[in-house]
């Protein structure tokens, strides 16, 4: 029996240069359905990126291998950035096996043998996820063994491949982000029903108002809107405080990453914006302050305990010329009766009409109908799902 040659480090580098660095790579960034347009605009702002198309809950795009760094560091509304590794027809297990063993897994795994698979299958002949997983594992092993490399499935591995079979077509992608990108890594405390950071970023990308000079969340909970607003105003990239899965690939360059992070705040111009947050719940405000105490978020927002129904919005506005109210309004759930939440929104709408003249707003609410009954004009409505609940984002100006 002849022993197989081991892929040497220089041979691996040559393969990476030829197959990844020298060619255009295909990507997919996922986002909350309803906000694909905002993500597409963000992608168009990244250097060397061309958008290939929008689909439900994501945007496809092309870029270089360095796009991995930029997309993960700068995108505020993407939940994951996937790098396409392969795509083929897979109607039977032998088909799946023969195609997976041809994929160049070594480019992404190198000498780190541990990987994990995330399998999804829909409207396909191959519909048993465990069997699909076993076939793909066998294909990866065959490929890596041929090169004298080890590869082991490990549910705790940092390198995760997404295997998606849809209508008999299999796409294989590397999850370059790792943990979802809404896990920014700047906070410790969390309040009740926090909105995801990526959702907050999409709500704050407000096309109605342009650049606000004051952002205030009077139902701030643990402060997600305020922290996202502070990051954007300070021009701090959302991925600044967290690690990524691509940092475990053989093509990751620490020097390149550090250089990008060092100059990241020069990419866009920071803007002057005061950020405020208040909530009736002192524990939620304490959680927001705990995040502040970690000292990571720049342009520190100010938090205090207050009942939004008694807030003097003209006083809070002070001299701001384009103030913006943002909030994820109380929903009502099994703990809080929905009728109480509806009543609160009626009272809050009336209070806004009486005291918040001149403010723009962007509210996430489950009870848009209650808001609509007031005379506050709604200029834009986006329906989406927040934590499994159907909600609306409503935007407009209070007159
Ligand atoms: C859906 S949560 C908002 C969560 C927040 N966006 C976050 O990321 O943590 C609604 C918040 O409204 C607060 N709230 C309820 N009634 C209020 C009132 N009258 N005035 C101010 N805050 C209130 C609750 O304490 C809760 O934190």
Short mmCIF file of N, CA, C and O in Angstrom, two decimals, residues 113-169:
data_model
loop_
_atom_site.label_atom_id
_atom_site.label_comp_id
_atom_site.label_asym_id
_atom_site.label_seq_id
_atom_site.Cartn_x
_atom_site.Cartn_y
_atom_site.Cartn_z
N UNK A 113 -8.34 20.38 11.57
CA UNK A 113 -9.22 19.34 11.05
C UNK A 113 -10.69 19.44 11.46
O UNK A 113 -11.52 18.73 10.93
N UNK A 114 -11.03 20.36 12.41
CA UNK A 114 -12.37 20.30 12.97
C UNK A 114 -13.36 21.20 12.22
O UNK A 114 -13.06 22.36 11.95
N UNK A 115 -14.50 20.66 11.91
CA UNK A 115 -15.53 21.44 11.22
C UNK A 115 -16.89 20.94 11.69
O UNK A 115 -17.03 19.86 12.26
N UNK A 116 -17.88 21.77 11.39
CA UNK A 116 -19.26 21.42 11.75
C UNK A 116 -20.12 21.65 10.51
O UNK A 116 -19.74 22.49 9.66
N UNK A 117 -21.24 20.96 10.38
CA UNK A 117 -22.13 21.16 9.23
C UNK A 117 -23.48 21.64 9.72
O UNK A 117 -23.96 21.23 10.78
N UNK A 118 -24.08 22.51 8.93
CA UNK A 118 -25.47 22.92 9.23
C UNK A 118 -26.28 22.56 7.98
O UNK A 118 -26.06 23.13 6.91
N UNK A 119 -27.15 21.56 8.12
CA UNK A 119 -27.86 21.02 6.97
C UNK A 119 -29.30 21.55 6.93
O UNK A 119 -30.01 21.50 7.93
N UNK A 120 -29.73 22.03 5.77
CA UNK A 120 -31.16 22.32 5.58
C UNK A 120 -31.58 21.69 4.25
O UNK A 120 -30.79 21.66 3.30
N UNK A 121 -32.78 21.17 4.20
CA UNK A 121 -33.27 20.57 2.95
C UNK A 121 -34.76 20.86 2.80
O UNK A 121 -35.51 20.85 3.78
N UNK A 122 -35.14 21.20 1.58
CA UNK A 122 -36.53 21.56 1.33
C UNK A 122 -36.91 21.15 -0.10
O UNK A 122 -36.09 21.33 -1.02
N UNK A 123 -38.11 20.60 -0.27
CA UNK A 123 -38.63 20.21 -1.58
C UNK A 123 -37.59 19.43 -2.40
O UNK A 123 -37.36 19.73 -3.58
N UNK A 124 -36.92 18.43 -1.76
CA UNK A 124 -35.86 17.68 -2.43
C UNK A 124 -35.99 16.19 -2.15
O UNK A 124 -36.57 15.78 -1.15
N UNK A 125 -35.40 15.38 -3.06
CA UNK A 125 -35.42 13.92 -2.86
C UNK A 125 -34.60 13.56 -1.63
O UNK A 125 -34.96 12.66 -0.88
N UNK A 126 -33.48 14.22 -1.44
CA UNK A 126 -32.68 13.99 -0.23
C UNK A 126 -33.28 14.85 0.88
O UNK A 126 -33.18 16.07 0.84
N UNK A 127 -33.95 14.19 1.83
CA UNK A 127 -34.65 14.99 2.84
C UNK A 127 -34.36 14.56 4.27
O UNK A 127 -34.97 15.05 5.20
N UNK A 128 -33.42 13.61 4.42
CA UNK A 128 -33.10 13.14 5.77
C UNK A 128 -31.77 13.77 6.18
O UNK A 128 -30.71 13.44 5.67
N UNK A 129 -31.87 14.72 7.12
CA UNK A 129 -30.69 15.55 7.42
C UNK A 129 -29.50 14.74 7.95
O UNK A 129 -28.37 15.01 7.59
N UNK A 130 -29.78 13.73 8.80
CA UNK A 130 -28.67 12.94 9.37
C UNK A 130 -27.95 12.17 8.27
O UNK A 130 -26.72 12.09 8.23
N UNK A 131 -28.76 11.61 7.31
CA UNK A 131 -28.11 10.86 6.21
C UNK A 131 -27.31 11.80 5.31
O UNK A 131 -26.22 11.46 4.85
N UNK A 132 -27.86 12.98 5.05
CA UNK A 132 -27.13 13.96 4.23
C UNK A 132 -25.81 14.30 4.93
O UNK A 132 -24.75 14.33 4.30
N UNK A 133 -25.90 14.52 6.23
CA UNK A 133 -24.69 14.87 6.99
C UNK A 133 -23.65 13.77 6.86
O UNK A 133 -22.46 14.04 6.59
N UNK A 134 -24.07 12.49 7.02
CA UNK A 134 -23.12 11.38 6.94
C UNK A 134 -22.46 11.31 5.57
O UNK A 134 -21.26 11.06 5.45
N UNK A 135 -23.25 11.56 4.51
CA UNK A 135 -22.69 11.50 3.16
C UNK A 135 -21.67 12.63 2.96
O UNK A 135 -20.59 12.41 2.39
N UNK A 136 -22.01 13.82 3.43
CA UNK A 136 -21.08 14.95 3.25
C UNK A 136 -19.80 14.71 4.06
O UNK A 136 -18.68 14.95 3.57
N UNK A 137 -19.95 14.20 5.27
CA UNK A 137 -18.77 13.89 6.10
C UNK A 137 -17.86 12.91 5.36
O UNK A 137 -16.64 13.08 5.30
N UNK A 138 -18.48 11.89 4.74
CA UNK A 138 -17.68 10.89 4.00
C UNK A 138 -16.97 11.54 2.82
O UNK A 138 -15.80 11.25 2.54
N UNK A 139 -17.65 12.47 2.15
CA UNK A 139 -17.04 13.17 1.00
C UNK A 139 -15.86 14.04 1.43
O UNK A 139 -14.80 14.04 0.79
N UNK A 140 -16.03 14.76 2.55
CA UNK A 140 -14.96 15.62 3.05
C UNK A 140 -13.75 14.76 3.44
O UNK A 140 -12.60 15.06 3.10
N UNK A 141 -14.05 13.66 4.12
CA UNK A 141 -12.96 12.78 4.59
C UNK A 141 -12.18 12.22 3.40
O UNK A 141 -10.94 12.20 3.42
N UNK A 142 -12.90 11.81 2.36
CA UNK A 142 -12.24 11.23 1.18
C UNK A 142 -11.31 12.25 0.54
O UNK A 142 -10.17 11.96 0.20
N UNK A 143 -11.81 13.49 0.40
CA UNK A 143 -11.00 14.56 -0.20
C UNK A 143 -9.74 14.85 0.65
O UNK A 143 -8.63 14.95 0.14
N UNK A 144 -9.95 15.00 1.94
CA UNK A 144 -8.84 15.40 2.81
C UNK A 144 -7.82 14.26 2.95
O UNK A 144 -6.62 14.51 2.96
N UNK A 145 -8.31 13.02 3.01
CA UNK A 145 -7.40 11.87 3.15
C UNK A 145 -6.49 11.76 1.93
O UNK A 145 -5.32 11.43 2.05
N UNK A 146 -7.07 12.05 0.75
CA UNK A 146 -6.30 11.98 -0.49
C UNK A 146 -5.10 12.93 -0.43
O UNK A 146 -4.07 12.70 -1.05
N UNK A 147 -5.26 14.02 0.33
CA UNK A 147 -4.17 15.00 0.45
C UNK A 147 -3.33 14.75 1.70
O UNK A 147 -2.45 15.54 2.04
N UNK A 148 -3.64 13.66 2.39
CA UNK A 148 -2.90 13.34 3.62
C UNK A 148 -3.29 14.21 4.79
O UNK A 148 -2.52 14.39 5.73
N UNK A 149 -4.49 14.81 4.75
CA UNK A 149 -4.94 15.70 5.82
C UNK A 149 -6.09 15.06 6.60
O UNK A 149 -6.87 14.30 6.04
N UNK A 150 -6.19 15.44 7.87
CA UNK A 150 -7.29 14.92 8.69
C UNK A 150 -8.46 15.89 8.62
O UNK A 150 -8.28 17.07 8.35
N UNK A 151 -9.67 15.39 8.83
CA UNK A 151 -10.86 16.25 8.91
C UNK A 151 -11.85 15.56 9.82
O UNK A 151 -12.22 14.41 9.58
N UNK A 152 -12.24 16.24 10.88
CA UNK A 152 -13.16 15.60 11.84
C UNK A 152 -14.37 16.47 12.10
O UNK A 152 -14.22 17.67 12.37
N UNK A 153 -15.53 15.85 12.04
CA UNK A 153 -16.77 16.56 12.41
C UNK A 153 -16.76 16.77 13.92
O UNK A 153 -16.52 15.85 14.68
N UNK A 154 -16.99 18.02 14.33
CA UNK A 154 -17.01 18.33 15.76
C UNK A 154 -18.08 19.40 15.99
O UNK A 154 -17.97 20.51 15.45
N UNK A 155 -19.11 19.09 16.77
CA UNK A 155 -20.19 20.06 16.96
C UNK A 155 -19.75 21.37 17.61
O UNK A 155 -20.50 22.35 17.59
N UNK A 156 -18.54 21.40 18.18
CA UNK A 156 -18.09 22.66 18.79
C UNK A 156 -17.10 23.41 17.88
O UNK A 156 -16.51 24.42 18.29
N UNK A 157 -16.91 22.91 16.66
CA UNK A 157 -15.91 23.50 15.77
C UNK A 157 -16.26 24.94 15.39
O UNK A 157 -17.43 25.31 15.34
N UNK A 158 -15.24 25.74 15.12
CA UNK A 158 -15.44 27.15 14.73
C UNK A 158 -15.76 27.26 13.23
O UNK A 158 -16.39 28.22 12.81
N UNK A 159 -15.23 26.33 12.44
CA UNK A 159 -15.48 26.37 11.00
C UNK A 159 -16.80 25.62 10.73
O UNK A 159 -16.92 24.43 11.04
N UNK A 160 -17.77 26.36 10.16
CA UNK A 160 -19.09 25.76 9.92
C UNK A 160 -19.43 25.90 8.43
O UNK A 160 -19.39 27.00 7.86
N UNK A 161 -19.77 24.76 7.82
CA UNK A 161 -20.23 24.78 6.43
C UNK A 161 -21.75 24.65 6.42
O UNK A 161 -22.31 23.80 7.13
N UNK A 162 -22.40 25.48 5.63
CA UNK A 162 -23.86 25.38 5.48
C UNK A 162 -24.15 24.57 4.23
O UNK A 162 -23.72 24.94 3.13
N UNK A 163 -24.85 23.47 4.39
CA UNK A 163 -25.23 22.61 3.27
C UNK A 163 -26.73 22.81 3.07
O UNK A 163 -27.52 22.44 3.94
N UNK A 164 -27.09 23.41 1.96
CA UNK A 164 -28.51 23.71 1.74
C UNK A 164 -28.97 22.96 0.49
O UNK A 164 -28.41 23.18 -0.59
N UNK A 165 -29.94 22.08 0.65
CA UNK A 165 -30.48 21.39 -0.53
C UNK A 165 -31.89 21.93 -0.76
O UNK A 165 -32.75 21.84 0.12
N UNK A 166 -32.08 22.52 -1.92
CA UNK A 166 -33.38 23.10 -2.24
C UNK A 166 -33.75 22.67 -3.66
O UNK A 166 -32.98 22.90 -4.59
N UNK A 167 -34.88 22.01 -3.80
CA UNK A 167 -35.34 21.48 -5.09
C UNK A 167 -34.20 20.71 -5.77
O UNK A 167 -33.88 20.94 -6.95
N UNK A 168 -33.58 19.83 -5.02
CA UNK A 168 -32.53 18.89 -5.47
C UNK A 168 -31.19 19.55 -5.81
O UNK A 168 -30.28 18.87 -6.28
N UNK A 169 -31.11 20.85 -5.61
CA UNK A 169 -29.83 21.52 -5.85
C UNK A 169 -29.14 21.82 -4.52
O UNK A 169 -29.76 22.35 -3.60
#
